[in-house]
Tab-separated table of C-alpha atoms in Angstrom:
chain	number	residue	atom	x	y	z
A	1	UNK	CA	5.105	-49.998	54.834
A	2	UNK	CA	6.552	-50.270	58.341
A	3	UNK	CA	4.009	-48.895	60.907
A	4	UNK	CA	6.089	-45.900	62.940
A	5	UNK	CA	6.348	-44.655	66.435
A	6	UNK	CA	8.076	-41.478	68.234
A	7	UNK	CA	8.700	-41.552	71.769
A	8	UNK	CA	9.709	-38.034	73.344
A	9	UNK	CA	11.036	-36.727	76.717
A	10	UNK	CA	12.887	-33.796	77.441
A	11	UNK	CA	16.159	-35.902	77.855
A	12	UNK	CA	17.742	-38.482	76.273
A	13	UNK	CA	18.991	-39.873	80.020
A	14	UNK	CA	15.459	-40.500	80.300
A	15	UNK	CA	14.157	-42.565	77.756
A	16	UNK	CA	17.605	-44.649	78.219
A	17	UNK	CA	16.769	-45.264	81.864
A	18	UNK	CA	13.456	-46.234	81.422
A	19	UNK	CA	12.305	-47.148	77.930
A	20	UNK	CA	14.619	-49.029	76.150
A	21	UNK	CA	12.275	-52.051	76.375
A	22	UNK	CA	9.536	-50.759	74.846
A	23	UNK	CA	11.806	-49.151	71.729
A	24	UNK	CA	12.547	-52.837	71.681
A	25	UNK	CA	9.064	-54.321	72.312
A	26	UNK	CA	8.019	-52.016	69.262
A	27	UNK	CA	10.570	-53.343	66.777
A	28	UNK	CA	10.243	-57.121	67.871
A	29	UNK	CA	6.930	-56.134	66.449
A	30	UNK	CA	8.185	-54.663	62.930
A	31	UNK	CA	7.645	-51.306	63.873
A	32	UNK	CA	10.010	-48.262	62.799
A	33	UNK	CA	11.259	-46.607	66.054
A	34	UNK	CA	11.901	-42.807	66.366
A	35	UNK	CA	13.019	-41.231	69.542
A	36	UNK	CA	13.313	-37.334	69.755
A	37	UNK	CA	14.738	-35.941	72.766
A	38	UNK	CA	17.003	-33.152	74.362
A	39	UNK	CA	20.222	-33.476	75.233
A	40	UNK	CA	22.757	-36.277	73.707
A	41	UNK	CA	21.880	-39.626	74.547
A	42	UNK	CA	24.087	-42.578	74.052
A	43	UNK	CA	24.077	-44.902	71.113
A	44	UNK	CA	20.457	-46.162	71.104
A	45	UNK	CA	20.419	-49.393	69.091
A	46	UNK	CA	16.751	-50.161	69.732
A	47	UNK	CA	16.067	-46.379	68.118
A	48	UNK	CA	16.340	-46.902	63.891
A	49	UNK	CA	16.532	-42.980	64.282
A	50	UNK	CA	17.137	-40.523	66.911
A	51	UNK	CA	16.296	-36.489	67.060
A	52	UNK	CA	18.136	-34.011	69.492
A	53	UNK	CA	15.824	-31.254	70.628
A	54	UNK	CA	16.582	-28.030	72.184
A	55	UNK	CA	14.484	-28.679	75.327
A	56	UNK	CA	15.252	-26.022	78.523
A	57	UNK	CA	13.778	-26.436	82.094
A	58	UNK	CA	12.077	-23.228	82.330
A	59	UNK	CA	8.445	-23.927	80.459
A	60	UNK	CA	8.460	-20.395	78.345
A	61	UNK	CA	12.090	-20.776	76.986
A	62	UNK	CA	12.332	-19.619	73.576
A	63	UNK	CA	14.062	-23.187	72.841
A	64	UNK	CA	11.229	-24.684	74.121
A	65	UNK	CA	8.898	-23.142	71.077
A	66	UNK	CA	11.594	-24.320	68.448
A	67	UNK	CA	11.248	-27.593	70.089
A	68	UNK	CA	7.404	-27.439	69.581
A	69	UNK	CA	8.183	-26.638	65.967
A	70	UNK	CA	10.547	-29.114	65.169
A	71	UNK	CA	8.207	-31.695	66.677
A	72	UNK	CA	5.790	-30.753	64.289
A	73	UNK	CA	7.355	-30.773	61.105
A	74	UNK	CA	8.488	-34.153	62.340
A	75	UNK	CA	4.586	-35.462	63.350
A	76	UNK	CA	3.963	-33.775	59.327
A	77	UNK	CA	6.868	-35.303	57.269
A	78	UNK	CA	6.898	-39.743	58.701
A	79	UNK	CA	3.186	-39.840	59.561
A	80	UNK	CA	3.728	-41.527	62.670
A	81	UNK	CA	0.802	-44.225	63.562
A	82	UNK	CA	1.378	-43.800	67.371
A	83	UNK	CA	3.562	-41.018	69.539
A	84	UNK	CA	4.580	-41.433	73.050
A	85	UNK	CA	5.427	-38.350	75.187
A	86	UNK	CA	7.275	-38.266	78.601
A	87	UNK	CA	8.491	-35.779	81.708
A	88	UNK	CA	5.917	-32.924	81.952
A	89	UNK	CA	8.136	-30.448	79.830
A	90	UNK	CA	8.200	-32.576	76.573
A	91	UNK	CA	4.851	-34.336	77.270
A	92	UNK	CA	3.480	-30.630	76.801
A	93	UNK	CA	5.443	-29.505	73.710
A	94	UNK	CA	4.934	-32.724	72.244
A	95	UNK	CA	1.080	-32.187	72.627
A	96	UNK	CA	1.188	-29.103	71.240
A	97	UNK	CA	2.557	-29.784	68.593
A	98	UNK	CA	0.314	-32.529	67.288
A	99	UNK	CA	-2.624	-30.346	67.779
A	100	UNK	CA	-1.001	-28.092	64.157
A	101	UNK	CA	-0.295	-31.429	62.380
A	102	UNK	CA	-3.407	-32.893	59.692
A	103	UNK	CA	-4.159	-35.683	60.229
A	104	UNK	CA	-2.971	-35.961	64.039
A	105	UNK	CA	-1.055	-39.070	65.313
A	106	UNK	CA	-2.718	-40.768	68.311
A	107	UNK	CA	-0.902	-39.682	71.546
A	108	UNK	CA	-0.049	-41.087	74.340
A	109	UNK	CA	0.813	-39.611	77.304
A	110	UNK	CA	2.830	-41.264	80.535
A	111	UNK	CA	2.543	-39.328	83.567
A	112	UNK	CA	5.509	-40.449	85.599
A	113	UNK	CA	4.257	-38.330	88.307
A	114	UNK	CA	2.392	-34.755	87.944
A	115	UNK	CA	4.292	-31.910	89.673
A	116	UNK	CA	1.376	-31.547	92.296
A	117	UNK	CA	-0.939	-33.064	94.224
A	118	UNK	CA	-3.301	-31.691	97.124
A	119	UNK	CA	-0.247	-29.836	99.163
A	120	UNK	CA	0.782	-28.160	96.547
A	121	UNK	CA	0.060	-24.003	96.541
A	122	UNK	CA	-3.088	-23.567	95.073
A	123	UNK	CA	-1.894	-20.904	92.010
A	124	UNK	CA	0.932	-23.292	91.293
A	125	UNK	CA	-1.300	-26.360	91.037
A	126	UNK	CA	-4.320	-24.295	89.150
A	127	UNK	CA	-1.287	-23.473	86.714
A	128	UNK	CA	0.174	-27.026	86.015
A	129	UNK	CA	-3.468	-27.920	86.039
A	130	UNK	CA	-4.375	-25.243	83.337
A	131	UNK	CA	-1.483	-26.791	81.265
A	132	UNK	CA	-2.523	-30.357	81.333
A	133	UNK	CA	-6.113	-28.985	80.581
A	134	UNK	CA	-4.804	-27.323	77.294
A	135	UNK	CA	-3.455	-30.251	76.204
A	136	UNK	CA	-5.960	-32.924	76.875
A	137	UNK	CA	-7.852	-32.922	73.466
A	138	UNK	CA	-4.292	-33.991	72.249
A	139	UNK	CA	-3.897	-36.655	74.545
A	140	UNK	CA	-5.830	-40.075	73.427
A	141	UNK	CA	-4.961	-41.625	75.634
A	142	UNK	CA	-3.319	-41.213	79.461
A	143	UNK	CA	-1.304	-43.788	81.564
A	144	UNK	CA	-1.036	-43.083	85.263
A	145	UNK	CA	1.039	-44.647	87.783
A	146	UNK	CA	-0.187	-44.257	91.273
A	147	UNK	CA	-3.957	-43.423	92.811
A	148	UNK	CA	-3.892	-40.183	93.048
A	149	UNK	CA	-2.579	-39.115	89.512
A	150	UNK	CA	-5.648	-41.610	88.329
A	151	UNK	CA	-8.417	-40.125	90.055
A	152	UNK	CA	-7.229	-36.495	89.087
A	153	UNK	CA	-6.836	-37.270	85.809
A	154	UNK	CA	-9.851	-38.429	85.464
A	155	UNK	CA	-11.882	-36.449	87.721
A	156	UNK	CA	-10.627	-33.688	86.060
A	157	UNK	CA	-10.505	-35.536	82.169
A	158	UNK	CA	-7.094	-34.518	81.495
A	159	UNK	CA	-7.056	-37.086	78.454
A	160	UNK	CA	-9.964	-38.960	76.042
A	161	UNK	CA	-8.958	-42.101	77.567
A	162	UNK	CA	-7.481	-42.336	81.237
A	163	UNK	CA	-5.879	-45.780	82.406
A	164	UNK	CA	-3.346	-46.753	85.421
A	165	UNK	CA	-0.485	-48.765	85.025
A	166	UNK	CA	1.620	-50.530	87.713
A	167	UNK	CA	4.606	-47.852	86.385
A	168	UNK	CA	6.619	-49.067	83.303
A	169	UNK	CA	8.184	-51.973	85.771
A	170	UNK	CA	11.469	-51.662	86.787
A	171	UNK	CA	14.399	-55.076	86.085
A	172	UNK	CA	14.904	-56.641	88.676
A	173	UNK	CA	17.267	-58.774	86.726
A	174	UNK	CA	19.705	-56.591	87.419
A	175	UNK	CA	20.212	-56.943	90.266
A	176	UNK	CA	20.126	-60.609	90.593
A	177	UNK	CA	23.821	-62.146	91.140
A	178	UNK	CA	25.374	-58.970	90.860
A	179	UNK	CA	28.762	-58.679	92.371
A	180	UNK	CA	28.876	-58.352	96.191
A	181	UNK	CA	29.156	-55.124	98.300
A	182	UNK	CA	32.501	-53.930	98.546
A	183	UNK	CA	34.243	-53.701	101.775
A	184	UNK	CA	32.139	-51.173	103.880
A	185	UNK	CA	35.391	-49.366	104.517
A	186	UNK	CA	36.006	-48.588	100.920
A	187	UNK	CA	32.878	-45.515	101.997
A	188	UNK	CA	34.913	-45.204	105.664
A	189	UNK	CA	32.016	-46.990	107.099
A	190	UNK	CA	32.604	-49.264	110.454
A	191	UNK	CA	30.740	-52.776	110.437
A	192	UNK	CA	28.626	-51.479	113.281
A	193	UNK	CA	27.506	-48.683	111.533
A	194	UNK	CA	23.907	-48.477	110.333
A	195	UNK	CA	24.106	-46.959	106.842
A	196	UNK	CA	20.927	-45.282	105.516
A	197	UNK	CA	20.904	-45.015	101.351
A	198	UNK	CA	19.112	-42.875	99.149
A	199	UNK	CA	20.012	-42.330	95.859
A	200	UNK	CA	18.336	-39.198	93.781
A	201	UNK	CA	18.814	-36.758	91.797
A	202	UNK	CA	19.904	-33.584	94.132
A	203	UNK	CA	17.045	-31.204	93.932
A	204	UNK	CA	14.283	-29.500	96.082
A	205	UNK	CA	11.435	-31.990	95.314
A	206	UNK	CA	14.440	-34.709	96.297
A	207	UNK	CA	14.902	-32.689	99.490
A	208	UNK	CA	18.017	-34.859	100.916
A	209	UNK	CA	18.449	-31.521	103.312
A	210	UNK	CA	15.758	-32.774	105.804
A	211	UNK	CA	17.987	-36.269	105.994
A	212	UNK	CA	21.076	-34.197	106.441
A	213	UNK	CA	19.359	-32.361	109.245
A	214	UNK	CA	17.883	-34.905	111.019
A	215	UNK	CA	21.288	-37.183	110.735
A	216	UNK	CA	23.046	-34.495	113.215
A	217	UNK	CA	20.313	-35.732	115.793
A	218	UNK	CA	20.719	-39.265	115.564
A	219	UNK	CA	23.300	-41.591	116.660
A	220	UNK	CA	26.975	-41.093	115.693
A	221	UNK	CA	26.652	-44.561	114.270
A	222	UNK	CA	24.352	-44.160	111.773
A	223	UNK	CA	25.274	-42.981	108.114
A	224	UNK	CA	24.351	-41.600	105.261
A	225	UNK	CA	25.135	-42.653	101.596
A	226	UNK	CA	23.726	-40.179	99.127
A	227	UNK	CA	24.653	-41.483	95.522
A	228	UNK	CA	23.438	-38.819	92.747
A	229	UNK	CA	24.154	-35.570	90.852
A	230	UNK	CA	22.303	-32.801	90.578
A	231	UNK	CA	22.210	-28.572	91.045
A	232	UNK	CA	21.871	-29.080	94.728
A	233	UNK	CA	24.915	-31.617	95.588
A	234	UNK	CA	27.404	-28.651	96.529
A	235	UNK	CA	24.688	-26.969	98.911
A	236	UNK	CA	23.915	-30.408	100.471
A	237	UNK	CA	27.469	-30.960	101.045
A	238	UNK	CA	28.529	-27.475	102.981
A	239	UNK	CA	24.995	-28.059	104.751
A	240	UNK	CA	26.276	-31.407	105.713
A	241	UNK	CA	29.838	-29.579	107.183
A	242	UNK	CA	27.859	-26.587	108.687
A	243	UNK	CA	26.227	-29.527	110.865
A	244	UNK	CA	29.271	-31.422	111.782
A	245	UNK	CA	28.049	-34.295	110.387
A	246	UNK	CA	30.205	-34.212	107.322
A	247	UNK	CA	31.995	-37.101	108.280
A	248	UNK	CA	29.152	-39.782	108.323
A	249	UNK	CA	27.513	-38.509	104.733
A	250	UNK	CA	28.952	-39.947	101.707
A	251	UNK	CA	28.426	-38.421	98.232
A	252	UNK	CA	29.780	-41.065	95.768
A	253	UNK	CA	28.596	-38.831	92.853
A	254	UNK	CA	26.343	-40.898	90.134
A	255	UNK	CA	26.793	-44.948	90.432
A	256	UNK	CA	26.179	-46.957	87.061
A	257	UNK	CA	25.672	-49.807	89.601
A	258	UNK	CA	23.660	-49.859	92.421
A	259	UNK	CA	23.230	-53.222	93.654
A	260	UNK	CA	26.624	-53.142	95.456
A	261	UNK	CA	24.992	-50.053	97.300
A	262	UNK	CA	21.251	-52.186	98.223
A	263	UNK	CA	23.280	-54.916	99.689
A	264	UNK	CA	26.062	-52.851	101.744
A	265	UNK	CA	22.653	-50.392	103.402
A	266	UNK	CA	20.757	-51.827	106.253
A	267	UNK	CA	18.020	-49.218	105.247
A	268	UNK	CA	16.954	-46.989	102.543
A	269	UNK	CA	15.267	-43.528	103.032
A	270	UNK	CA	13.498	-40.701	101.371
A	271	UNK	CA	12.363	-37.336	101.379
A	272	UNK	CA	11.150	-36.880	98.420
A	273	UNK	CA	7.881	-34.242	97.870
A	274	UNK	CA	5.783	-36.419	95.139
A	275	UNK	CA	6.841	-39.251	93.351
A	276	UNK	CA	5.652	-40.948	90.253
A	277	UNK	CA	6.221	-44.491	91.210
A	278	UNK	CA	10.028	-44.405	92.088
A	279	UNK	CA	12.545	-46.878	91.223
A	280	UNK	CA	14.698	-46.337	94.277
A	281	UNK	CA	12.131	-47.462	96.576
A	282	UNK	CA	11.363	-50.494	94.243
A	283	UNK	CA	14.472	-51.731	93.684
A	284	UNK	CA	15.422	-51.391	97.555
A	285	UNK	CA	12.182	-53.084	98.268
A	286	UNK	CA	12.935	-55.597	95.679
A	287	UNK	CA	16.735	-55.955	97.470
A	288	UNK	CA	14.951	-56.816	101.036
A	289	UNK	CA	15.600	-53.246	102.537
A	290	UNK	CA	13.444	-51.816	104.956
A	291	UNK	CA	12.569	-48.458	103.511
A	292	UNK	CA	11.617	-45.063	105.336
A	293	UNK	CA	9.445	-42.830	103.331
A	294	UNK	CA	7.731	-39.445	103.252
A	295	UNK	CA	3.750	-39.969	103.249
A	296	UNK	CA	3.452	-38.672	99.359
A	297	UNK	CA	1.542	-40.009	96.553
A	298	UNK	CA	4.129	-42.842	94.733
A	299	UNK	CA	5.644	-43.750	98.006
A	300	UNK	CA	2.135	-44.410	99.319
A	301	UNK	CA	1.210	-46.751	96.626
A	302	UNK	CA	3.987	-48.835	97.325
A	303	UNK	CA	4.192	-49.118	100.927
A	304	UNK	CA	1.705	-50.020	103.829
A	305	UNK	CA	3.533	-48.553	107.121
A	306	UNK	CA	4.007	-50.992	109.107
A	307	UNK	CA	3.728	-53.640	107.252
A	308	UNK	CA	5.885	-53.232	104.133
A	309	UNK	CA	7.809	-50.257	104.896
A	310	UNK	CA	7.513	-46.893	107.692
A	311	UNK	CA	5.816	-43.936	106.574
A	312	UNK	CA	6.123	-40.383	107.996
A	313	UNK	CA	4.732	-37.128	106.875
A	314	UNK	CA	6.466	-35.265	104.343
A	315	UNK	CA	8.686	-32.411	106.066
A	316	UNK	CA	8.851	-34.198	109.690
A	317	UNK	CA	12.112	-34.458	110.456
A	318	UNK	CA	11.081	-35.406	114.092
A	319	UNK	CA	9.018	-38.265	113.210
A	320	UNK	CA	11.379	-39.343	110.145
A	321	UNK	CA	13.976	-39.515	112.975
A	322	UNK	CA	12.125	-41.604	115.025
A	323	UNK	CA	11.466	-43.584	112.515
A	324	UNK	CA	15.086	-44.290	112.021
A	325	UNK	CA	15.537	-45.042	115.901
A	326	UNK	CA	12.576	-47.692	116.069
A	327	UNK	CA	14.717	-49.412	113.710
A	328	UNK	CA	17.668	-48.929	115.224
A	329	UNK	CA	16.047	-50.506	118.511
A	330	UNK	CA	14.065	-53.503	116.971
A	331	UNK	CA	16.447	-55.228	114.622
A	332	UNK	CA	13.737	-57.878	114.002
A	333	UNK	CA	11.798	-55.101	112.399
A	334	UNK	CA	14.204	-54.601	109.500
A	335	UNK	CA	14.416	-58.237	108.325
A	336	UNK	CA	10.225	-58.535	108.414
A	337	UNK	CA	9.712	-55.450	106.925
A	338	UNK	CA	12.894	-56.041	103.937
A	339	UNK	CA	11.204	-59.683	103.591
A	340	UNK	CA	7.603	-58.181	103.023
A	341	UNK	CA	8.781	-55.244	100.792
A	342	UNK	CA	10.039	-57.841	98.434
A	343	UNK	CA	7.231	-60.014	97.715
A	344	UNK	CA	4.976	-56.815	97.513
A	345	UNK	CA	7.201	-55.422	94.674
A	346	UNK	CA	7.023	-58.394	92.719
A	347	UNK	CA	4.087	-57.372	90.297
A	348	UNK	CA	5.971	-53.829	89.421
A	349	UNK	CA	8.779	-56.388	88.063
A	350	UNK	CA	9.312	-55.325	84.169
A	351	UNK	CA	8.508	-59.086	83.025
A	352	UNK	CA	5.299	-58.363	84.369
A	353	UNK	CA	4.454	-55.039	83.425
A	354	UNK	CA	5.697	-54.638	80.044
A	355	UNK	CA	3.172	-56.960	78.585
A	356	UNK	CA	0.543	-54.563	80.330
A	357	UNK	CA	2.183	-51.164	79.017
A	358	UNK	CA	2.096	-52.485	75.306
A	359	UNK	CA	-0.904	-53.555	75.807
A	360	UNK	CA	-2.633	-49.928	76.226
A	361	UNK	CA	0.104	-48.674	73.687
A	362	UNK	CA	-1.178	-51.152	70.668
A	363	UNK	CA	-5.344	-50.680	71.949
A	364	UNK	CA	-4.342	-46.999	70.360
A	365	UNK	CA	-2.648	-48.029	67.377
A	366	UNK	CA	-3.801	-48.355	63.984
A	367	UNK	CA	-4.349	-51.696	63.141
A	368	UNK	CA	-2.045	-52.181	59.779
A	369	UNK	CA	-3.321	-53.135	56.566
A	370	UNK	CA	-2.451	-55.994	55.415
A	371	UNK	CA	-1.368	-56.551	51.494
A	372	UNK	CA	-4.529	-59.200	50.532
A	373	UNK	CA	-6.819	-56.297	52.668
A	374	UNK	CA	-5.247	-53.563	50.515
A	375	UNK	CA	-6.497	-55.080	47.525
A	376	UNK	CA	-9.905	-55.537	48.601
């Protein structure tokens, strides 16, 4: 009998984006895939079955519970030999669940990036804490992907077993040979225009306000190409035309495709408040861009200011700006920097980091039986 695996996250965008390898990893290896998730995901080949789930943002949703149930009758009825959970809502849920189900499937959890770190409030943190707390004698084993998830995780022994991972690697494949930049007009941008890009999901935690702000103190030549959806786009945009700088920020709306983007930027930004270990930054590190980044965990493990990127505290829109103007004045700056950023992302390359990933995934598995050890 195959061996089986679920893989959850609260939405099916997610584990397209991000694991599709490892559904495929798992059935290279004759395993039966499941993947249950909310929302509708597109046609997932490398998935032999796929479960929509009524996931909700808001933690106590009622959907939320049904989820929990559902989850469990599912854990109860294939027997799975390994589950993978992902994105804090669904990694909890998911845990919870397996802790009804006799005999419980090893878990693992990937933390992408907890929701706190040492800024955040102290109630809100003791509560995300609390929740991770709960659900530790659930979770076998933990995968964290930048220092300071590691050392809470295990200071704190939020799972039985607590590893780091270099991220679940990002494919740089991609964007190798991929068709070149389109004219820099088709975004009304002039050739002497220095374009900043950052491409997110519009949110708070994202917080592309502060680069909106601090545009409408920097030159009239420099730009801003914002690429993303999300529940904040329309405020960022009449934020953007409040300042009068509604002209020089561009919001293309969700791009399938973003090495056209990398190669028409001369930098990319962010303002983000924590960070897993984000594939923006990688992949505009991996595309030679010198990168401007708030001081937050994720960002940090990826770039050495000065040296591979510029760093600037989270929230300073004074010091992000002059980061932006010591580029503008030392163009040398932006080809060392883009040229170092590259070879230091090479090791978070999938190729490299899948291997690694499956590794810690199969150390948890069941080892199969084998028909000649079945008789015995």
């Amino acid at each position: 009998m195959k061996q089986r695996v679920l893989f959850t996250a609260s939405t099916g965008s997610h584990i397209t984006n991000f694991h599709r390898p490892y559904l495929r990893a798992f059935q290279e290896r004759g395993w039966e895939v499941h993947v249950a998730c909310g929302g509708t995901p597109p046609p997932l080949p490398e998935a032999d079955r796929v479960f929509l789930l009524p996931f909700e943002k808001r933690m106590p949703a009622p959907a939320n519970f049904r989820a929990q149930g559902m989850l469990r009758r599912l854990m109860a009825e294939n027997g799975y030999d390994l589950v993978s959970t992902h994105t804090s809502l669904a990694a909890f849920f998911t845990r919870r669940a397996a802790a009804g189900v006799h005999p419980r499937p090893p878990v693992v959890n990937v933390a992408h990036g907890y929701l706190f770190d040492s800024g955040t409030p102290f109630l809100k943190r003791q509560v995300l804490l609390a929740a991770e707390r709960l659900t530790a004698p659930q979770t076998d084993l933990l995968l964290t992907m930048n220092a300071y998830d590691y050392e809470t995780a295990r200071r704190c022994r939020l799972g039985r077993r607590v590893e780091a991972i270099p991220g679940i690697g990002v494919d740089f494949s991609r964007l190798d040979g991929a068709a070149p930049p389109g004219p820099r007009g088709t975004y009304g941008f002039e050739k002497t225009d220095f374009v900043l890009l950052y491409a997110a999901e519009f949110s708070q935690r994202k917080n592309q306000a502060l680069l909106i702000r601090a545009l409408a103190d920097l030159p009239e030549r420099v730009k801003l190409l914002l690429p993303g959806q999300g529940a904040l786009l329309e405020t960022c945009r009449a934020l953007a035309a409040s300042l009068g700088v509604g002209h020089r920020v561009v919001f293309p709306g969700q791009v399938a495709g973003m090495a056209p983007l990398y190669a028409l930027a001369d930098a990319a930004v962010t303002a983000s408040r924590s960070e897993g270990l984000p594939f923006n930054v990688m992949e505009a590190m991996y595309m030679g861009l010198p990168v401007i980044a708030s001081e937050v965990k994720g960002h940090t493990d990826l770039l050495r200011d000065g040296e591979t990127g510029l760093l600037y505290p989270y929230g300073g829109e004074a010091a992000f700006r002059a980061a932006v103007e010591r580029l503008l004045a030392e163009p040398g700056l932006c080809a060392a920097l883009g040229a170092a950023a590259r070879r230091a992302v090479l090791p978070f390359s999938l190729e490299q980091v899948l291997p690694q990933v499956m590794e810690q995934y199969l150390s948890l598995a069941p080892r199969p039986v084998l028909p000649a050890e079945a008789v015995h």
